[in-house]
Amino acid sequence: MNIIDGKLIAEQIKTEIATEVRKMIDSDIRPPHLAAILVGEDPASQTYVASKERSCKEVGFTSSIYRYPATISEKDLLLAVDFLNKDEEIDGFIVQMPLPNHISVEKVIESIDPKKDVDGFHPINAGRMLANLPSYLPATPYGIMQMLERCNIETEGKHCVVLGRSNIVGTPISILMSRNNKHANSTVTLCHSKTKDLEKITLQADILIAAIGKPLFVTSNMVKEGAVIIDVGIHRVISSETKSGFRLIGDVDFLNVSKKCSYISPVPGGVGLMTIVALLQNTLKAARKEIYQ
Ligand code: NAP
């Protein structure tokens, strides 16, 4: 069994990005600028935004965080988005999810200028992805595709089973894996909570991508010998073994599944780190106007 080392791959890509930033600075071009809107005090969101800020620093990007209380009105949040849309010093920005219940996620996403939508969630970017046109790919699926490519994992003609159909992970990764592109060309089955005989389907998977948000859901009896396993899930559980008092686990029962598979991405140290790096890559593309003029 081989570990898909998200940390190592993410570090390699960060080094490549940092080299590009250095070239921009040497040519008197300002470095890429990624901004984040953070609403409320959700601890997981604060952690994600802080690690995105740290990663920006590592590669030489400028980063800024716009914090608003959970009581902000939808109208004011839309004004905040509009402010970032118009700020020429900002190349791309994200609105960290989840948002408070009184705010429409769809309205907020649709209010982001697609040119600055480095999360790739705007319907224009989603539609362009579907049409195989240049677009900002959603960060997690983009990160997964690069993991597979950089580990030289064969995808062509393979049966890829995706667990979960969210707009940010399951649905886009199922599209990307089935594309008639190099490092894709899989035959994809997309499963969700209404799928019958799930185990029968997962047992056929050459590549199994788990994004269902249920801790340790994928057990070894659901996995074919020699399969490639990508674990997208992130769950914080209480632990007496760590200083912090908690540890992260995924959607896959790593301990047992790893004995059966050929490759597996661990949690932590897998997809999560690739997601952040993919966001940096989208921001670099935004700064260079590679997708839109
Ligand atoms: P989500 O929006 O909660 O969607 C979960 C999906 O799983 C839904 O499509 C649901 O089906 C399906 N599902 C739930 N129970 C199922 C079951 N028993 N059998 C088959 N399918 C089932 O999930 P998400 O936002 O994609 O996130 C999934 C996990 O990935 C979470 O743990 C999240 O924290 C993590 N995540 C990690 C990253 C990263 O960077 N590593 C990024 C994003 C998310 P229905 O559609 O029928 O409800």
Short mmCIF file of N, CA and C in Angstrom, two decimals, residues 128-223:
data_model
loop_
_atom_site.label_atom_id
_atom_site.label_comp_id
_atom_site.label_asym_id
_atom_site.label_seq_id
_atom_site.Cartn_x
_atom_site.Cartn_y
_atom_site.Cartn_z
N ARG A 128 -18.82 26.66 -17.05
CA ARG A 128 -17.65 26.59 -17.93
C ARG A 128 -16.90 25.27 -17.71
N MET A 129 -16.85 24.82 -16.44
CA MET A 129 -16.21 23.53 -16.16
C MET A 129 -16.96 22.42 -16.89
N LEU A 130 -18.29 22.49 -16.82
CA LEU A 130 -19.14 21.47 -17.46
C LEU A 130 -18.92 21.44 -18.97
N ALA A 131 -18.69 22.62 -19.54
CA ALA A 131 -18.49 22.72 -21.00
C ALA A 131 -17.02 22.49 -21.38
N ASN A 132 -16.21 22.14 -20.41
CA ASN A 132 -14.77 21.89 -20.62
C ASN A 132 -14.06 23.14 -21.14
N LEU A 133 -14.53 24.32 -20.69
CA LEU A 133 -13.88 25.59 -21.03
C LEU A 133 -12.98 25.98 -19.87
N PRO A 134 -11.98 26.84 -20.12
CA PRO A 134 -11.14 27.27 -19.00
C PRO A 134 -11.98 27.91 -17.91
N SER A 135 -11.76 27.52 -16.66
CA SER A 135 -12.52 28.08 -15.54
C SER A 135 -11.72 27.85 -14.27
N TYR A 136 -12.14 28.51 -13.20
CA TYR A 136 -11.56 28.17 -11.90
C TYR A 136 -12.25 26.88 -11.45
N LEU A 137 -11.46 25.82 -11.30
CA LEU A 137 -12.05 24.56 -10.83
C LEU A 137 -12.23 24.65 -9.34
N PRO A 138 -13.34 24.08 -8.80
CA PRO A 138 -13.49 24.07 -7.35
C PRO A 138 -12.27 23.42 -6.70
N ALA A 139 -11.81 24.03 -5.62
CA ALA A 139 -10.48 23.72 -5.09
C ALA A 139 -10.29 22.24 -4.70
N THR A 140 -11.27 21.63 -4.04
CA THR A 140 -11.07 20.24 -3.58
C THR A 140 -10.96 19.27 -4.76
N PRO A 141 -11.90 19.30 -5.71
CA PRO A 141 -11.74 18.41 -6.87
C PRO A 141 -10.47 18.68 -7.66
N TYR A 142 -10.12 19.97 -7.80
CA TYR A 142 -8.88 20.33 -8.52
C TYR A 142 -7.69 19.71 -7.79
N GLY A 143 -7.68 19.79 -6.47
CA GLY A 143 -6.59 19.22 -5.67
C GLY A 143 -6.53 17.70 -5.83
N ILE A 144 -7.67 17.04 -5.85
CA ILE A 144 -7.71 15.57 -6.00
C ILE A 144 -7.14 15.16 -7.36
N MET A 145 -7.54 15.88 -8.43
CA MET A 145 -7.06 15.55 -9.77
C MET A 145 -5.53 15.63 -9.82
N GLN A 146 -5.01 16.65 -9.14
CA GLN A 146 -3.55 16.82 -9.16
C GLN A 146 -2.84 15.75 -8.34
N MET A 147 -3.48 15.32 -7.25
CA MET A 147 -2.91 14.22 -6.45
C MET A 147 -2.75 12.98 -7.31
N LEU A 148 -3.82 12.64 -8.04
CA LEU A 148 -3.80 11.43 -8.86
C LEU A 148 -2.73 11.56 -9.95
N GLU A 149 -2.69 12.74 -10.57
CA GLU A 149 -1.74 12.96 -11.67
C GLU A 149 -0.31 12.88 -11.15
N ARG A 150 -0.03 13.56 -10.07
CA ARG A 150 1.36 13.61 -9.58
C ARG A 150 1.82 12.28 -8.98
N CYS A 151 0.88 11.42 -8.63
CA CYS A 151 1.27 10.07 -8.14
C CYS A 151 1.28 9.06 -9.29
N ASN A 152 1.07 9.58 -10.53
CA ASN A 152 1.04 8.71 -11.72
C ASN A 152 0.02 7.59 -11.58
N ILE A 153 -1.12 7.89 -11.00
CA ILE A 153 -2.16 6.86 -10.86
C ILE A 153 -2.98 6.84 -12.15
N GLU A 154 -3.05 5.68 -12.77
CA GLU A 154 -3.78 5.53 -14.03
C GLU A 154 -5.28 5.72 -13.78
N THR A 155 -5.90 6.59 -14.55
CA THR A 155 -7.35 6.82 -14.39
C THR A 155 -8.13 6.37 -15.63
N GLU A 156 -7.44 6.35 -16.78
CA GLU A 156 -8.14 6.04 -18.03
C GLU A 156 -8.72 4.62 -18.00
N GLY A 157 -10.02 4.55 -18.33
CA GLY A 157 -10.69 3.25 -18.39
C GLY A 157 -11.00 2.64 -17.04
N LYS A 158 -10.63 3.33 -15.96
CA LYS A 158 -10.88 2.78 -14.63
C LYS A 158 -12.31 3.11 -14.18
N HIS A 159 -12.82 2.28 -13.30
CA HIS A 159 -14.14 2.58 -12.72
C HIS A 159 -13.93 3.41 -11.47
N CYS A 160 -14.39 4.66 -11.53
CA CYS A 160 -14.27 5.55 -10.37
C CYS A 160 -15.63 5.68 -9.71
N VAL A 161 -15.71 5.34 -8.43
CA VAL A 161 -16.96 5.49 -7.69
C VAL A 161 -16.80 6.67 -6.74
N VAL A 162 -17.73 7.63 -6.86
CA VAL A 162 -17.70 8.82 -6.00
C VAL A 162 -18.84 8.70 -5.00
N LEU A 163 -18.53 8.85 -3.72
CA LEU A 163 -19.56 8.82 -2.68
C LEU A 163 -19.86 10.25 -2.27
N GLY A 164 -21.06 10.73 -2.56
CA GLY A 164 -21.46 12.10 -2.23
C GLY A 164 -21.61 12.93 -3.49
N ARG A 165 -22.64 13.78 -3.52
CA ARG A 165 -22.92 14.57 -4.73
C ARG A 165 -23.03 16.06 -4.43
N SER A 166 -22.25 16.54 -3.44
CA SER A 166 -22.32 17.97 -3.13
C SER A 166 -21.80 18.79 -4.31
N ASN A 167 -22.23 20.07 -4.33
CA ASN A 167 -21.80 20.97 -5.42
C ASN A 167 -20.32 21.29 -5.34
N ILE A 168 -19.74 21.13 -4.13
CA ILE A 168 -18.34 21.55 -3.99
C ILE A 168 -17.36 20.40 -4.16
N VAL A 169 -17.82 19.16 -3.94
CA VAL A 169 -16.88 18.02 -4.07
C VAL A 169 -17.42 16.94 -5.01
N GLY A 170 -18.44 16.22 -4.58
CA GLY A 170 -18.87 15.00 -5.28
C GLY A 170 -19.24 15.22 -6.73
N THR A 171 -20.13 16.19 -6.99
CA THR A 171 -20.57 16.41 -8.37
C THR A 171 -19.42 16.88 -9.26
N PRO A 172 -18.66 17.93 -8.86
CA PRO A 172 -17.57 18.34 -9.77
C PRO A 172 -16.48 17.27 -9.97
N ILE A 173 -16.15 16.49 -8.93
CA ILE A 173 -15.08 15.49 -9.15
C ILE A 173 -15.60 14.39 -10.09
N SER A 174 -16.91 14.11 -10.03
CA SER A 174 -17.44 13.08 -10.94
C SER A 174 -17.35 13.56 -12.38
N ILE A 175 -17.54 14.88 -12.59
CA ILE A 175 -17.42 15.44 -13.94
C ILE A 175 -15.96 15.41 -14.40
N LEU A 176 -15.07 15.86 -13.54
CA LEU A 176 -13.65 15.94 -13.93
C LEU A 176 -13.08 14.55 -14.22
N MET A 177 -13.46 13.56 -13.42
CA MET A 177 -12.92 12.21 -13.63
C MET A 177 -13.44 11.58 -14.92
N SER A 178 -14.62 12.01 -15.36
CA SER A 178 -15.19 11.38 -16.57
C SER A 178 -14.82 12.12 -17.85
N ARG A 179 -14.17 13.29 -17.73
CA ARG A 179 -13.79 14.09 -18.90
C ARG A 179 -12.92 13.31 -19.87
N ASN A 180 -13.04 13.66 -21.16
CA ASN A 180 -12.16 13.08 -22.17
C ASN A 180 -10.85 13.86 -22.17
N ASN A 181 -10.16 13.84 -21.05
CA ASN A 181 -8.91 14.57 -20.87
C ASN A 181 -7.84 13.60 -20.41
N LYS A 182 -6.60 14.01 -20.64
CA LYS A 182 -5.47 13.25 -20.10
C LYS A 182 -5.64 13.24 -18.58
N HIS A 183 -5.27 12.21 -17.91
CA HIS A 183 -5.41 12.07 -16.46
C HIS A 183 -6.87 12.08 -15.99
N ALA A 184 -7.79 11.68 -16.87
CA ALA A 184 -9.20 11.52 -16.47
C ALA A 184 -9.70 10.26 -17.19
N ASN A 185 -10.75 10.43 -18.02
CA ASN A 185 -11.24 9.30 -18.83
C ASN A 185 -11.65 8.08 -18.02
N SER A 186 -12.11 8.30 -16.79
CA SER A 186 -12.64 7.17 -16.01
C SER A 186 -14.11 6.97 -16.34
N THR A 187 -14.62 5.80 -15.99
CA THR A 187 -16.06 5.56 -16.04
C THR A 187 -16.55 5.80 -14.62
N VAL A 188 -17.49 6.74 -14.47
CA VAL A 188 -17.81 7.20 -13.12
C VAL A 188 -19.20 6.78 -12.66
N THR A 189 -19.29 6.34 -11.43
CA THR A 189 -20.59 6.12 -10.78
C THR A 189 -20.67 7.08 -9.60
N LEU A 190 -21.73 7.89 -9.58
CA LEU A 190 -21.90 8.87 -8.50
C LEU A 190 -22.98 8.36 -7.53
N CYS A 191 -22.59 8.15 -6.28
CA CYS A 191 -23.53 7.60 -5.29
C CYS A 191 -23.94 8.67 -4.28
N HIS A 192 -25.11 8.48 -3.69
CA HIS A 192 -25.64 9.43 -2.70
C HIS A 192 -26.51 8.68 -1.71
N SER A 193 -27.22 9.41 -0.88
CA SER A 193 -27.93 8.75 0.22
C SER A 193 -29.09 7.86 -0.25
N LYS A 194 -29.52 8.03 -1.49
CA LYS A 194 -30.63 7.20 -1.98
C LYS A 194 -30.12 6.01 -2.80
N THR A 195 -28.81 5.88 -2.92
CA THR A 195 -28.24 4.78 -3.71
C THR A 195 -28.51 3.45 -3.01
N LYS A 196 -28.96 2.48 -3.79
CA LYS A 196 -29.23 1.14 -3.23
C LYS A 196 -27.98 0.27 -3.38
N ASP A 197 -27.83 -0.68 -2.49
CA ASP A 197 -26.72 -1.65 -2.55
C ASP A 197 -25.36 -0.97 -2.73
N LEU A 198 -25.11 -0.02 -1.87
CA LEU A 198 -23.88 0.79 -1.98
C LEU A 198 -22.63 -0.09 -2.03
N GLU A 199 -22.60 -1.09 -1.13
CA GLU A 199 -21.39 -1.93 -1.02
C GLU A 199 -21.10 -2.66 -2.33
N LYS A 200 -22.18 -3.08 -3.01
CA LYS A 200 -22.03 -3.78 -4.29
C LYS A 200 -21.33 -2.86 -5.31
N ILE A 201 -21.65 -1.58 -5.23
CA ILE A 201 -21.06 -0.62 -6.18
C ILE A 201 -19.62 -0.29 -5.77
N THR A 202 -19.42 -0.01 -4.49
CA THR A 202 -18.05 0.38 -4.06
C THR A 202 -17.06 -0.76 -4.30
N LEU A 203 -17.54 -2.00 -4.21
CA LEU A 203 -16.65 -3.14 -4.43
C LEU A 203 -16.16 -3.24 -5.86
N GLN A 204 -16.84 -2.50 -6.78
CA GLN A 204 -16.40 -2.50 -8.19
C GLN A 204 -15.41 -1.38 -8.47
N ALA A 205 -15.16 -0.53 -7.46
CA ALA A 205 -14.36 0.68 -7.72
C ALA A 205 -12.88 0.38 -7.83
N ASP A 206 -12.28 0.87 -8.96
CA ASP A 206 -10.82 0.88 -9.05
C ASP A 206 -10.31 2.10 -8.28
N ILE A 207 -11.10 3.18 -8.37
CA ILE A 207 -10.78 4.41 -7.63
C ILE A 207 -12.03 4.78 -6.85
N LEU A 208 -11.88 4.93 -5.54
CA LEU A 208 -13.04 5.26 -4.70
C LEU A 208 -12.79 6.60 -4.03
N ILE A 209 -13.68 7.57 -4.29
CA ILE A 209 -13.53 8.91 -3.72
C ILE A 209 -14.66 9.11 -2.72
N ALA A 210 -14.30 9.21 -1.44
CA ALA A 210 -15.32 9.29 -0.37
C ALA A 210 -15.49 10.73 0.09
N ALA A 211 -16.68 11.29 -0.17
CA ALA A 211 -16.99 12.67 0.26
C ALA A 211 -18.43 12.70 0.75
N ILE A 212 -18.67 11.97 1.85
CA ILE A 212 -20.05 11.89 2.35
C ILE A 212 -20.22 12.55 3.70
N GLY A 213 -19.11 12.88 4.36
CA GLY A 213 -19.24 13.56 5.64
C GLY A 213 -19.69 12.67 6.78
N LYS A 214 -19.32 11.38 6.72
CA LYS A 214 -19.64 10.46 7.82
C LYS A 214 -18.34 9.76 8.26
N PRO A 215 -17.93 9.98 9.53
CA PRO A 215 -16.64 9.46 9.97
C PRO A 215 -16.51 7.95 9.81
N LEU A 216 -15.40 7.51 9.23
CA LEU A 216 -15.02 6.10 9.09
C LEU A 216 -16.10 5.26 8.41
N PHE A 217 -16.87 5.88 7.52
CA PHE A 217 -18.01 5.20 6.87
C PHE A 217 -17.54 4.07 5.95
N VAL A 218 -16.45 4.31 5.21
CA VAL A 218 -15.98 3.30 4.25
C VAL A 218 -15.12 2.28 4.98
N THR A 219 -15.63 1.06 5.06
CA THR A 219 -14.93 0.00 5.78
C THR A 219 -14.30 -0.99 4.77
N SER A 220 -13.42 -1.86 5.26
CA SER A 220 -12.64 -2.68 4.32
C SER A 220 -13.52 -3.64 3.51
N ASN A 221 -14.67 -4.04 4.05
CA ASN A 221 -15.56 -4.94 3.29
C ASN A 221 -16.19 -4.24 2.08
N MET A 222 -16.05 -2.89 2.00
CA MET A 222 -16.63 -2.14 0.88
C MET A 222 -15.60 -1.88 -0.21
N VAL A 223 -14.37 -2.35 0.00
CA VAL A 223 -13.27 -1.96 -0.88
C VAL A 223 -12.68 -3.17 -1.59
#
